[in-house]
Short mmCIF file of C-alpha atoms in Angstrom, two decimals:
data_model
loop_
_atom_site.label_atom_id
_atom_site.label_comp_id
_atom_site.label_asym_id
_atom_site.label_seq_id
_atom_site.Cartn_x
_atom_site.Cartn_y
_atom_site.Cartn_z
CA MET A 103 -17.84 -10.50 -27.80
CA SER A 104 -21.17 -10.39 -26.92
CA LEU A 105 -22.23 -11.57 -23.54
CA HIS A 106 -24.00 -14.44 -24.62
CA GLY A 107 -21.01 -15.33 -26.90
CA ILE A 108 -18.37 -15.01 -23.52
CA LYS A 109 -20.59 -17.56 -21.69
CA ARG A 110 -21.16 -19.72 -24.29
CA MET A 111 -17.57 -19.41 -24.75
CA LEU A 112 -16.45 -20.34 -21.29
CA ASN A 113 -18.94 -22.91 -20.84
CA ILE A 114 -20.90 -20.62 -17.66
CA ASN A 115 -24.28 -20.84 -16.46
CA PRO A 116 -25.91 -18.53 -18.63
CA ALA A 117 -27.76 -17.34 -15.39
CA SER A 118 -24.63 -15.61 -13.98
CA ALA A 119 -23.43 -12.32 -14.02
CA LEU A 120 -20.85 -11.05 -15.93
CA ALA A 121 -19.33 -7.75 -14.39
CA TYR A 122 -17.11 -5.73 -16.16
CA PHE A 123 -13.53 -4.08 -15.09
CA THR A 124 -12.77 -0.88 -16.45
CA ASN A 125 -10.25 2.18 -16.53
CA VAL A 126 -11.60 5.03 -13.85
CA ASN A 127 -10.78 7.56 -16.72
CA SER A 128 -12.23 5.87 -19.88
CA ASP A 129 -14.65 3.81 -20.88
CA ARG A 130 -12.86 1.31 -22.25
CA ARG A 131 -13.35 -2.35 -20.56
CA LEU A 132 -10.00 -3.73 -19.56
CA GLY A 133 -11.34 -7.50 -17.66
CA PHE A 134 -14.89 -8.67 -16.80
CA ARG A 135 -15.55 -10.83 -13.47
CA VAL A 136 -17.77 -14.22 -12.96
CA TYR A 137 -20.24 -14.57 -9.96
CA ASP A 138 -23.96 -15.76 -9.83
CA ASP A 139 -25.98 -13.17 -9.62
CA MET A 140 -28.55 -15.23 -7.32
CA LEU A 141 -26.15 -15.08 -4.26
CA GLU A 142 -26.30 -13.27 -1.87
CA GLU A 143 -23.54 -10.89 -0.30
CA LYS A 144 -22.24 -11.22 3.01
CA TYR A 145 -21.62 -8.46 4.56
CA LYS A 146 -23.74 -5.16 4.07
CA TYR A 147 -22.38 -2.06 2.97
CA ARG A 148 -21.69 0.02 5.12
CA ARG A 149 -18.50 2.46 5.89
CA PRO A 150 -16.15 1.68 8.86
CA GLU A 151 -18.36 0.61 12.35
CA PHE A 152 -15.69 3.45 14.20
CA LEU A 153 -17.58 5.89 12.64
CA GLN A 154 -20.70 5.52 14.31
CA LEU A 155 -22.70 6.71 11.07
CA ASN A 156 -26.73 6.52 11.10
CA GLU A 157 -28.79 6.37 7.28
CA GLU A 158 -27.95 9.28 7.29
CA SER A 159 -25.69 10.45 7.56
CA GLU A 160 -23.96 7.07 6.02
CA GLN A 161 -26.29 8.21 2.68
CA ALA A 162 -24.01 11.57 3.43
CA ALA A 163 -21.15 10.19 3.03
CA SER A 164 -22.17 8.33 -0.63
CA ASP A 165 -22.18 11.41 -2.03
CA HIS A 166 -20.03 11.38 -5.27
CA ASP A 167 -20.12 15.52 -5.78
CA SER A 168 -19.61 16.35 -1.81
CA ARG A 169 -16.85 14.04 -1.06
CA ALA A 170 -17.40 14.96 2.70
CA ILE A 171 -14.83 14.14 4.51
CA LEU A 172 -15.73 11.67 7.47
CA MET A 173 -14.01 11.24 11.09
CA PRO A 174 -14.64 9.46 14.44
CA HIS A 175 -16.01 11.23 17.07
CA ARG A 176 -15.20 9.05 19.63
CA GLU A 177 -10.83 8.21 20.33
CA LEU A 178 -10.14 5.19 18.62
CA PRO A 179 -7.49 2.83 19.72
CA LEU A 180 -4.55 4.21 21.22
CA ASN A 181 -5.98 8.30 20.42
CA ALA A 182 -4.88 7.75 16.84
CA GLY A 183 -6.62 9.97 14.40
CA TYR A 184 -8.19 9.34 10.75
CA ALA A 185 -10.60 10.71 7.99
CA GLU A 186 -11.77 9.11 4.98
CA ALA A 187 -13.90 10.66 1.23
CA ILE A 188 -15.48 9.14 -1.73
CA ASN A 189 -14.23 8.68 -5.11
CA ALA A 190 -15.65 10.48 -6.72
CA GLY A 191 -17.92 9.05 -9.20
CA LYS A 192 -16.07 5.66 -10.29
CA THR A 193 -18.64 3.64 -7.85
CA PRO A 194 -21.61 4.66 -8.35
CA HIS A 195 -22.77 5.59 -4.07
CA LYS A 196 -20.14 3.94 -2.41
CA ASN A 197 -16.72 4.33 -1.69
CA GLU A 198 -14.45 0.71 -2.07
CA ASP A 199 -11.86 1.12 0.87
CA GLN A 200 -12.52 -0.19 3.56
CA SER A 201 -11.08 0.29 7.31
CA VAL A 202 -11.05 -0.70 10.63
CA ALA A 203 -9.18 0.24 14.22
CA GLY A 204 -9.28 -2.11 17.43
CA MET A 205 -7.51 -3.29 20.30
CA PHE A 206 -7.15 -6.90 21.71
CA CYS A 207 -5.36 -8.88 24.20
CA LEU A 208 -4.43 -11.79 24.94
CA ASN A 209 -4.22 -14.26 27.86
CA VAL A 210 -1.11 -16.81 29.20
CA SER A 211 -1.60 -18.99 31.87
CA LYS A 212 2.18 -19.87 33.19
CA LEU A 213 2.40 -22.53 35.70
CA THR A 214 5.32 -21.89 38.27
CA GLN A 215 6.69 -24.45 41.41
CA GLU A 216 6.74 -22.56 44.07
CA SER A 217 10.29 -23.95 46.93
CA ASP A 218 8.12 -26.83 48.90
CA GLY A 219 10.88 -29.55 47.38
CA ASP A 220 8.40 -31.62 44.97
CA GLY A 221 9.45 -29.98 42.16
CA SER A 222 5.36 -29.93 41.51
CA PRO A 223 4.04 -26.92 39.95
CA THR A 224 0.99 -25.19 42.31
CA HIS A 225 0.85 -21.71 41.27
CA VAL A 226 -0.40 -20.44 38.46
CA THR A 227 0.42 -16.97 36.77
CA GLN A 228 -1.44 -14.81 34.77
CA THR A 229 0.30 -12.83 31.71
CA LYS A 230 -1.72 -10.10 29.28
CA ILE A 231 -0.15 -9.70 26.32
CA PRO A 232 -1.93 -6.25 24.17
CA TYR A 233 -1.75 -5.84 20.50
CA ALA A 234 -3.41 -2.86 18.34
CA TYR A 235 -4.24 -3.87 15.30
CA TYR A 236 -4.64 -1.41 12.06
CA GLY A 237 -6.48 -2.35 9.20
CA VAL A 238 -6.69 0.03 5.92
CA PHE A 239 -8.36 -2.31 2.73
CA ASP A 240 -8.47 -0.37 -0.87
CA GLY A 241 -10.94 -2.50 -3.10
CA HIS A 242 -11.47 -2.17 -6.74
CA ALA A 243 -14.21 -3.36 -8.55
CA GLY A 244 -16.18 -4.16 -6.10
CA CYS A 245 -16.75 -3.99 -2.56
CA GLY A 246 -16.73 -7.99 -0.76
CA SER A 247 -13.37 -8.79 -0.49
CA ALA A 248 -12.40 -5.49 1.35
CA LEU A 249 -15.60 -6.48 3.18
CA MET A 250 -13.76 -9.45 3.83
CA ALA A 251 -11.13 -8.80 4.89
CA VAL A 252 -12.19 -5.39 7.49
CA ASN A 253 -14.83 -8.19 9.01
CA ASN A 254 -12.03 -11.50 9.02
CA LEU A 255 -8.34 -10.88 8.32
CA HIS A 256 -8.37 -10.13 12.58
CA VAL A 257 -9.47 -13.06 13.33
CA HIS A 258 -6.82 -14.93 11.29
CA ILE A 259 -4.73 -12.83 13.29
CA MET A 260 -5.71 -13.10 16.79
CA GLU A 261 -5.73 -17.14 16.14
CA LYS A 262 -2.61 -17.92 14.63
CA LEU A 263 -1.22 -14.92 18.07
CA HIS A 264 -3.06 -17.66 20.15
CA GLY A 265 -1.14 -20.74 18.92
CA VAL A 266 2.21 -18.56 19.97
CA LYS A 267 1.24 -16.74 22.76
CA GLU A 268 3.58 -18.94 25.23
CA LEU A 269 6.13 -17.99 22.94
CA LEU A 270 5.52 -14.45 22.89
CA ALA A 271 5.02 -14.26 26.97
CA PHE A 272 8.92 -14.48 26.79
CA GLU A 273 9.99 -10.52 27.72
CA ASN A 274 12.99 -11.08 25.16
CA ASP A 275 14.68 -13.18 22.65
CA GLU A 276 17.77 -14.55 24.84
CA LYS A 277 14.48 -15.72 27.46
CA LEU A 278 12.54 -17.30 24.42
CA ALA A 279 16.24 -19.24 23.70
CA ALA A 280 16.99 -20.41 27.44
CA ALA A 281 12.96 -21.17 28.23
CA GLU A 282 13.90 -25.47 29.22
CA GLU A 283 9.69 -25.95 28.97
CA LEU A 284 9.82 -25.40 25.60
CA SER A 285 9.66 -27.93 22.48
CA GLU A 286 12.24 -29.03 21.48
CA ALA A 287 10.89 -27.49 17.04
CA VAL A 288 11.89 -24.20 19.30
CA ILE A 289 15.24 -23.95 18.06
CA SER A 290 17.64 -19.98 19.25
CA SER A 291 17.08 -19.03 16.09
CA VAL A 292 13.67 -18.66 16.48
CA THR A 293 12.43 -14.77 17.85
CA ILE A 294 9.87 -13.31 18.74
CA ASP A 295 9.83 -10.57 15.63
CA SER A 296 9.86 -14.28 13.61
CA LEU A 297 6.65 -15.54 15.33
CA VAL A 298 5.02 -12.62 14.49
CA ILE A 299 5.66 -11.81 11.07
CA GLY A 300 4.98 -16.00 10.31
CA VAL A 301 1.61 -14.59 12.47
CA LEU A 302 0.21 -11.95 9.85
CA GLU A 303 2.28 -13.73 7.13
CA GLU A 304 -0.15 -17.56 7.34
CA ALA A 305 -3.27 -15.01 7.97
CA PHE A 306 -2.88 -12.94 4.99
CA PHE A 307 -3.17 -16.21 2.62
CA GLU A 308 -5.49 -17.96 5.05
CA MET A 309 -7.50 -14.85 4.72
CA ASP A 310 -7.44 -14.54 0.95
CA GLU A 311 -8.96 -19.13 0.88
CA GLN A 312 -11.08 -17.47 2.88
CA ILE A 313 -12.53 -15.76 -0.05
CA ARG A 314 -11.63 -18.14 -2.36
CA ARG A 315 -13.65 -21.09 -0.45
CA GLU A 316 -17.06 -18.44 0.97
CA LYS A 317 -17.55 -16.86 -2.85
CA VAL A 318 -18.92 -19.98 -3.33
CA THR A 319 -21.75 -19.95 -1.13
CA TYR A 320 -21.30 -16.14 -1.19
CA ARG A 321 -20.93 -13.38 -4.07
CA ILE A 322 -18.04 -11.49 -3.18
CA ASP A 323 -17.37 -9.40 -6.15
CA GLY A 324 -14.09 -7.35 -7.02
CA GLY A 325 -10.08 -7.80 -5.24
CA CYS A 326 -8.19 -5.22 -2.78
CA ALA A 327 -4.42 -4.40 -1.69
CA SER A 328 -4.71 -4.74 1.85
CA ILE A 329 -2.21 -3.54 5.09
CA VAL A 330 -1.85 -3.64 8.36
CA ALA A 331 -0.15 -1.88 10.88
CA LEU A 332 -0.27 -4.36 14.70
CA PHE A 333 1.44 -2.83 17.36
CA LEU A 334 2.32 -5.46 20.33
CA GLY A 335 5.11 -6.08 22.49
CA GLU A 336 7.61 -2.31 21.78
CA LYS A 337 7.77 -3.93 18.23
CA LEU A 338 5.69 -2.14 15.56
CA TYR A 339 5.27 -4.59 12.26
CA VAL A 340 3.92 -3.04 9.45
CA ALA A 341 2.38 -5.92 5.83
CA ASN A 342 1.51 -4.68 3.66
CA ALA A 343 0.35 -6.86 0.83
CA GLY A 344 -0.50 -4.37 -3.12
CA ASP A 345 0.00 -0.96 -3.06
CA CYS A 346 -1.33 0.85 0.01
CA ARG A 347 1.27 3.07 1.58
CA ALA A 348 2.48 3.90 5.19
CA ILE A 349 5.55 5.89 6.66
CA LEU A 350 6.69 6.66 10.24
CA VAL A 351 7.71 9.93 11.21
CA HIS A 352 9.85 10.57 13.25
CA LYS A 353 11.38 14.14 14.07
CA GLY A 354 10.11 15.49 10.43
CA LYS A 355 11.71 12.50 8.98
CA VAL A 356 11.01 10.26 6.18
CA ILE A 357 11.07 6.66 7.34
CA PRO A 358 9.48 4.06 5.06
CA LEU A 359 7.67 1.12 6.72
CA SER A 360 5.97 -0.79 3.37
CA TYR A 361 7.27 -1.31 -0.74
CA ASP A 362 4.02 -0.56 -3.10
CA PHE A 363 3.34 -3.33 -4.94
CA THR A 364 2.88 -2.86 -7.97
CA PRO A 365 2.74 -4.66 -11.38
CA GLU A 366 6.04 -2.38 -12.58
CA THR A 367 7.72 -2.93 -9.21
CA GLU A 368 7.24 -6.99 -9.41
CA ARG A 369 8.35 -7.25 -13.02
CA GLN A 370 11.24 -9.55 -12.23
CA ARG A 371 9.13 -12.11 -9.97
CA LEU A 372 6.16 -12.02 -12.57
CA GLN A 373 8.81 -12.37 -15.69
CA LEU A 374 9.78 -15.51 -13.51
CA LEU A 375 6.52 -16.89 -12.93
CA ALA A 376 4.99 -16.66 -16.94
CA TYR A 377 9.61 -18.12 -17.72
CA GLN A 378 7.97 -21.34 -14.98
CA LYS A 379 4.82 -21.71 -16.36
CA PRO A 380 4.79 -20.14 -19.39
CA GLN A 381 1.40 -21.13 -20.20
CA LEU A 382 -0.17 -18.51 -17.98
CA LEU A 383 0.48 -16.25 -20.66
CA GLY A 384 -1.87 -17.96 -23.50
CA SER A 385 -1.14 -17.46 -27.51
CA ASP A 386 -1.36 -13.38 -26.60
CA PHE A 387 0.55 -11.85 -23.69
CA GLY A 388 5.07 -12.14 -24.05
CA ARG A 389 7.36 -11.96 -20.81
CA LEU A 390 9.66 -9.70 -22.34
CA GLU A 391 9.79 -6.69 -21.74
CA PHE A 392 11.52 -3.63 -24.54
CA GLN A 393 11.52 -0.63 -24.06
CA GLN A 394 9.39 0.52 -26.79
CA ARG A 395 7.00 -1.45 -28.23
CA ALA A 396 7.76 -4.24 -30.83
CA ARG A 397 6.12 -3.67 -33.99
CA LYS A 398 6.91 -5.61 -37.54
CA LYS A 399 8.97 -2.56 -38.75
CA HIS A 400 11.57 -3.39 -35.87
CA ILE A 401 11.35 -6.78 -37.10
CA GLY A 402 15.65 -7.86 -37.66
CA GLN A 403 16.21 -4.72 -35.41
CA LYS A 404 17.88 -4.46 -31.73
CA LEU A 405 15.70 -3.06 -29.31
CA LEU A 406 16.22 -2.60 -25.21
CA TYR A 407 14.58 -5.58 -23.62
CA ARG A 408 14.88 -6.16 -20.20
CA ASP A 409 13.77 -10.84 -18.65
CA ARG A 410 13.03 -12.06 -15.44
CA HIS A 411 16.85 -12.47 -14.63
CA MET A 412 17.74 -8.62 -15.33
CA THR A 413 17.85 -5.54 -13.55
CA GLY A 414 19.07 -3.36 -16.52
CA TRP A 415 18.86 -2.69 -19.61
CA ALA A 416 20.87 -4.99 -22.98
CA LEU A 417 19.65 -5.87 -27.45
CA LYS A 418 17.68 -8.09 -28.44
CA THR A 419 16.99 -8.82 -32.02
CA VAL A 420 13.23 -8.46 -32.56
CA THR A 421 11.17 -12.02 -33.91
CA GLU A 422 8.11 -11.57 -36.01
CA GLU A 423 6.83 -13.39 -32.85
CA ASP A 424 7.71 -11.12 -30.40
CA THR A 425 5.48 -7.66 -32.25
CA ARG A 426 2.56 -10.49 -32.47
CA LYS A 427 2.38 -10.81 -29.01
CA PHE A 428 1.28 -7.78 -26.54
CA PRO A 429 3.92 -7.14 -23.60
CA MET A 430 2.45 -8.71 -19.86
CA ILE A 431 4.21 -5.43 -18.16
CA ASN A 432 2.61 -2.56 -20.28
CA GLY A 433 2.83 0.84 -18.77
CA GLU A 434 4.70 3.03 -16.29
CA GLY A 435 4.20 4.12 -12.96
CA LYS A 436 0.35 4.83 -11.44
CA LYS A 437 -0.43 3.26 -15.79
CA ALA A 438 0.94 0.64 -15.07
CA ARG A 439 -0.82 -3.10 -15.98
CA LEU A 440 -0.28 -6.20 -15.32
CA LEU A 441 -1.99 -8.06 -18.73
CA ASP A 442 -3.36 -4.80 -19.60
CA THR A 443 -6.07 -5.26 -16.85
CA ILE A 444 -5.85 -4.44 -13.18
CA GLY A 445 -2.49 -2.27 -11.85
CA THR A 446 -1.58 -3.69 -8.68
CA THR A 447 0.04 -7.59 -8.22
CA ARG A 448 -1.01 -8.10 -4.32
CA GLY A 449 -3.75 -8.07 -2.16
CA PHE A 450 -6.67 -10.50 -1.67
CA GLY A 451 -9.84 -11.66 -4.05
CA ASP A 452 -9.35 -11.58 -7.41
CA HIS A 453 -10.13 -14.42 -8.07
CA ASP A 454 -12.77 -14.51 -10.57
CA LEU A 455 -10.88 -11.52 -12.93
CA ARG A 456 -10.21 -12.37 -16.19
CA VAL A 457 -8.52 -10.19 -19.62
CA ALA A 458 -11.43 -9.04 -21.26
CA PHE A 459 -10.39 -9.46 -25.06
CA CYS A 460 -8.70 -13.17 -24.31
CA SER A 461 -11.01 -14.09 -21.52
CA LEU A 462 -7.67 -15.19 -20.14
CA PRO A 463 -7.47 -15.69 -16.12
CA ILE A 464 -4.92 -13.26 -13.94
CA LYS A 465 -5.23 -14.73 -10.28
CA PRO A 466 -2.90 -17.29 -11.11
CA PHE A 467 0.33 -13.70 -11.62
CA LEU A 468 -1.52 -12.47 -8.08
CA THR A 469 -1.04 -13.28 -4.40
CA PRO A 470 -2.45 -12.10 -0.64
CA GLN A 471 1.79 -12.31 0.54
CA PRO A 472 2.76 -9.62 2.49
CA GLU A 473 6.10 -7.99 3.39
CA VAL A 474 6.35 -7.35 6.31
CA ARG A 475 8.21 -4.69 8.34
CA LYS A 476 8.83 -4.42 11.59
CA PHE A 477 9.89 -0.51 13.87
CA ASP A 478 11.68 -1.09 17.28
CA LEU A 479 9.29 1.85 19.26
CA SER A 480 12.45 1.37 21.74
CA SER A 481 14.87 1.83 20.18
CA CYS A 482 14.05 6.17 19.84
CA LYS A 483 13.54 8.66 22.04
CA LEU A 484 9.92 9.70 20.66
CA THR A 485 7.55 12.45 20.86
CA GLU A 486 3.79 14.13 20.83
CA ASP A 487 4.76 14.69 16.78
CA ASP A 488 6.28 11.29 16.17
CA VAL A 489 3.47 9.08 14.13
CA VAL A 490 2.53 6.66 11.33
CA ILE A 491 0.90 7.62 8.70
CA MET A 492 -0.68 4.71 6.62
CA ALA A 493 -3.82 5.09 3.47
CA SER A 494 -4.99 3.32 0.40
CA ASP A 495 -3.29 5.23 -2.50
CA GLY A 496 -6.12 7.20 -2.57
CA LEU A 497 -3.62 9.23 -1.25
CA TRP A 498 -0.40 8.50 -2.65
CA GLU A 499 -1.41 9.48 -5.73
CA ARG A 500 -1.23 12.68 -5.35
CA LEU A 501 1.01 13.76 -1.75
CA SER A 502 4.89 12.34 -1.55
CA SER A 503 5.32 9.68 1.16
CA GLU A 504 8.10 13.34 1.80
CA LYS A 505 4.65 16.28 1.75
CA ALA A 506 2.38 14.06 4.10
CA ALA A 507 4.99 13.98 6.81
CA ALA A 508 5.51 17.80 6.16
CA LEU A 509 1.92 18.35 6.41
CA VAL A 510 1.63 17.20 9.17
CA MET A 511 3.87 18.56 10.83
CA ASP A 512 2.95 22.02 9.60
CA THR A 513 -0.95 20.76 11.26
CA PHE A 514 0.88 19.31 14.13
CA SER A 515 2.83 22.95 14.96
CA LYS A 516 -0.84 24.60 15.04
CA ILE A 517 -2.57 22.80 17.85
CA PRO A 518 -1.80 22.59 21.47
CA LYS A 519 0.13 19.14 21.74
CA ASP A 520 -2.71 17.93 25.11
CA ASP A 521 -5.05 18.55 21.70
CA LYS A 522 -5.81 14.90 21.17
CA ARG A 523 -8.30 15.38 18.31
CA ARG A 524 -4.51 16.70 16.27
CA TYR A 525 -4.28 13.39 14.98
CA VAL A 526 -7.59 13.34 13.34
CA MET A 527 -7.19 16.91 12.60
CA ALA A 528 -3.98 15.97 10.76
CA ALA A 529 -5.65 13.12 8.75
CA GLN A 530 -7.71 15.31 7.77
CA ALA A 531 -5.66 17.72 6.78
CA LEU A 532 -4.83 15.01 4.67
CA VAL A 533 -8.01 13.84 2.81
CA GLY A 534 -8.74 16.69 2.22
CA ASP A 535 -4.92 18.74 1.13
CA ALA A 536 -5.48 14.80 -1.54
CA ARG A 537 -9.07 15.62 -2.93
CA GLY A 538 -8.98 18.86 -3.28
CA THR A 539 -11.86 20.95 -3.84
CA LEU A 540 -14.26 21.80 -6.60
CA ASN A 541 -14.44 23.81 -9.43
CA GLU A 542 -15.31 24.72 -13.35
CA LYS A 543 -11.76 22.35 -13.95
CA GLY A 544 -12.93 19.35 -11.52
CA TRP A 545 -11.68 17.94 -8.48
CA ARG A 546 -8.25 20.56 -7.66
CA ARG A 547 -6.23 21.19 -5.11
CA THR A 548 -5.13 23.98 -3.41
CA ASN A 549 -1.90 24.21 -6.03
CA GLY A 550 -4.23 23.57 -8.78
CA GLU A 551 -2.33 20.73 -9.24
CA LEU A 552 -5.39 17.95 -10.17
CA ALA A 553 -6.59 16.05 -6.68
CA SER A 554 -7.08 12.58 -6.41
CA TYR A 555 -10.49 11.01 -7.78
CA ASP A 556 -10.33 7.63 -6.14
CA ASP A 557 -11.08 6.90 -2.35
CA ILE A 558 -8.69 8.55 -0.13
CA SER A 559 -9.04 6.45 3.72
CA THR A 560 -5.69 7.51 6.06
CA PHE A 561 -5.00 6.62 10.17
CA VAL A 562 -2.73 9.81 11.63
CA ILE A 563 -1.45 6.52 14.76
CA PRO A 564 0.52 8.84 17.59
CA LEU A 565 3.87 7.06 18.92
CA SER A 566 5.02 8.29 21.77
CA GLU A 567 2.35 7.26 24.65
CA CYS A 568 2.15 3.94 22.78
CA SER A 569 3.67 1.62 26.10
CA ASN A 570 1.36 3.23 28.70
CA GLU A 571 -2.21 2.90 26.67
CA MET A 572 -1.01 -0.55 26.12
CA ALA A 573 -0.34 -0.98 29.96
CA LYS A 574 -3.94 0.93 30.59
CA PHE A 575 -5.76 -1.51 27.89
CA THR A 576 -4.57 -4.63 30.16
CA VAL A 577 -6.28 -3.19 33.65
CA GLU A 578 -9.37 -1.76 31.91
CA TYR A 579 -10.14 -4.52 30.38
CA ASP A 580 -9.25 -6.76 33.05
CA THR A 581 -11.94 -8.67 32.95
CA PRO A 582 -13.82 -10.18 29.31
CA THR A 583 -15.65 -6.97 28.06
CA GLY A 584 -18.81 -6.66 24.76
CA LYS A 585 -17.53 -4.86 21.25
CA PRO A 586 -17.81 -1.23 22.52
CA THR A 587 -18.89 1.34 18.99
CA HIS A 588 -15.88 2.58 18.12
CA SER A 589 -13.74 -0.48 17.51
CA ILE A 590 -13.24 -4.24 18.27
CA ASP A 591 -12.36 -5.72 21.04
CA ASN A 592 -11.20 -8.81 22.20
CA GLU A 593 -9.89 -10.23 25.01
CA ASP A 594 -9.06 -14.39 24.30
CA ASP A 595 -9.77 -16.71 26.64
#
């Protein structure tokens, strides 16, 4: 169908534009987006602020032939390492990933009573609650949503933390439950962990709603998978919506901190939604998953299938209706697609994404809801070699969690423990391994396997000095400060 025909069918203003969403490895059109090309972009495209690139460096970062590995030249919060590389040409002159790192501090004022007999509060104590924040936003079909997230998600998180900062100031759950001055709405089953998890969950939904609301005024293209690491107190919280990934490496062993959300791993949620609202599938898609595509020759025969309530397989007699519909989820692993269009099911944006051949909206199946996992940093003895690796799927499509951990450990074995650049060098090694080198066969890893053609963004965050670094932050930034060029700093007034 022509562009004019699609616009007329959807009752779209002829001045609007249609952006096709294509397969990375072919020219096949998977879907399209509707946007008004007269609107201005809210945020100008640029690489992460903490890289401090000048105009010449920004241009070099956009070279798909060299795919230079970029690293920060100044220390990031908690001395984290970072490295990134652009894709091999799927998006002209742009890396659709965005990343952020920052330190923040909540100020909490508490009234205490002196023993002068009248019982009135006479003394104010100030408590500072520092926290470190890291985010990776893996964009697709444009940079708009990733740029929105990198510039705004931390604000939503900060506002939500501000709302519960008096509760977070209690040292542990027991003191929180025993606090007499708290509202009756705070019951004993509420924990500090549950408050932080709620903050992250609410912030993710508000971020997606902001994109939906502001895309009427600004051009905000594409969508993005999103993962955030929040260090607060002696806890690490990881919120993930999409197929980015975070792992904790302790004594060389891997502890998963996130779950990859893809059409394949979210099959039951998607099938349940299709069962509850069958109109979302239109007349072209069916919710059932058959072990092989149901065709006319199978009518009357039994094929293995799965539905919303099943983790295993059962037999179903194929009907003519089964053969007329495309499967809602098609393909396996990284090749799995929802409605034959998109390979991720959680994240921000994608409000205008539609199936190419039938204009079916895809957003109703997508959600910004994050899965939040926590890790108690005080539960084990941490060393300089214990880290969090957090990266976009450009890394993980070529390195397993175990191989990434082994590569970091191997890198550390060659670098003195007192060398502060060791975490940057570990991130560089990860990106370099996944990106590979260019030869006559294309981009290949050192073992000859196909390298990643996607954008790659990777943090390596050391854990052993988290508490000390946080304590230094509360002293160093005892008064409100400006925003340094390498990170986001903020003190809550």
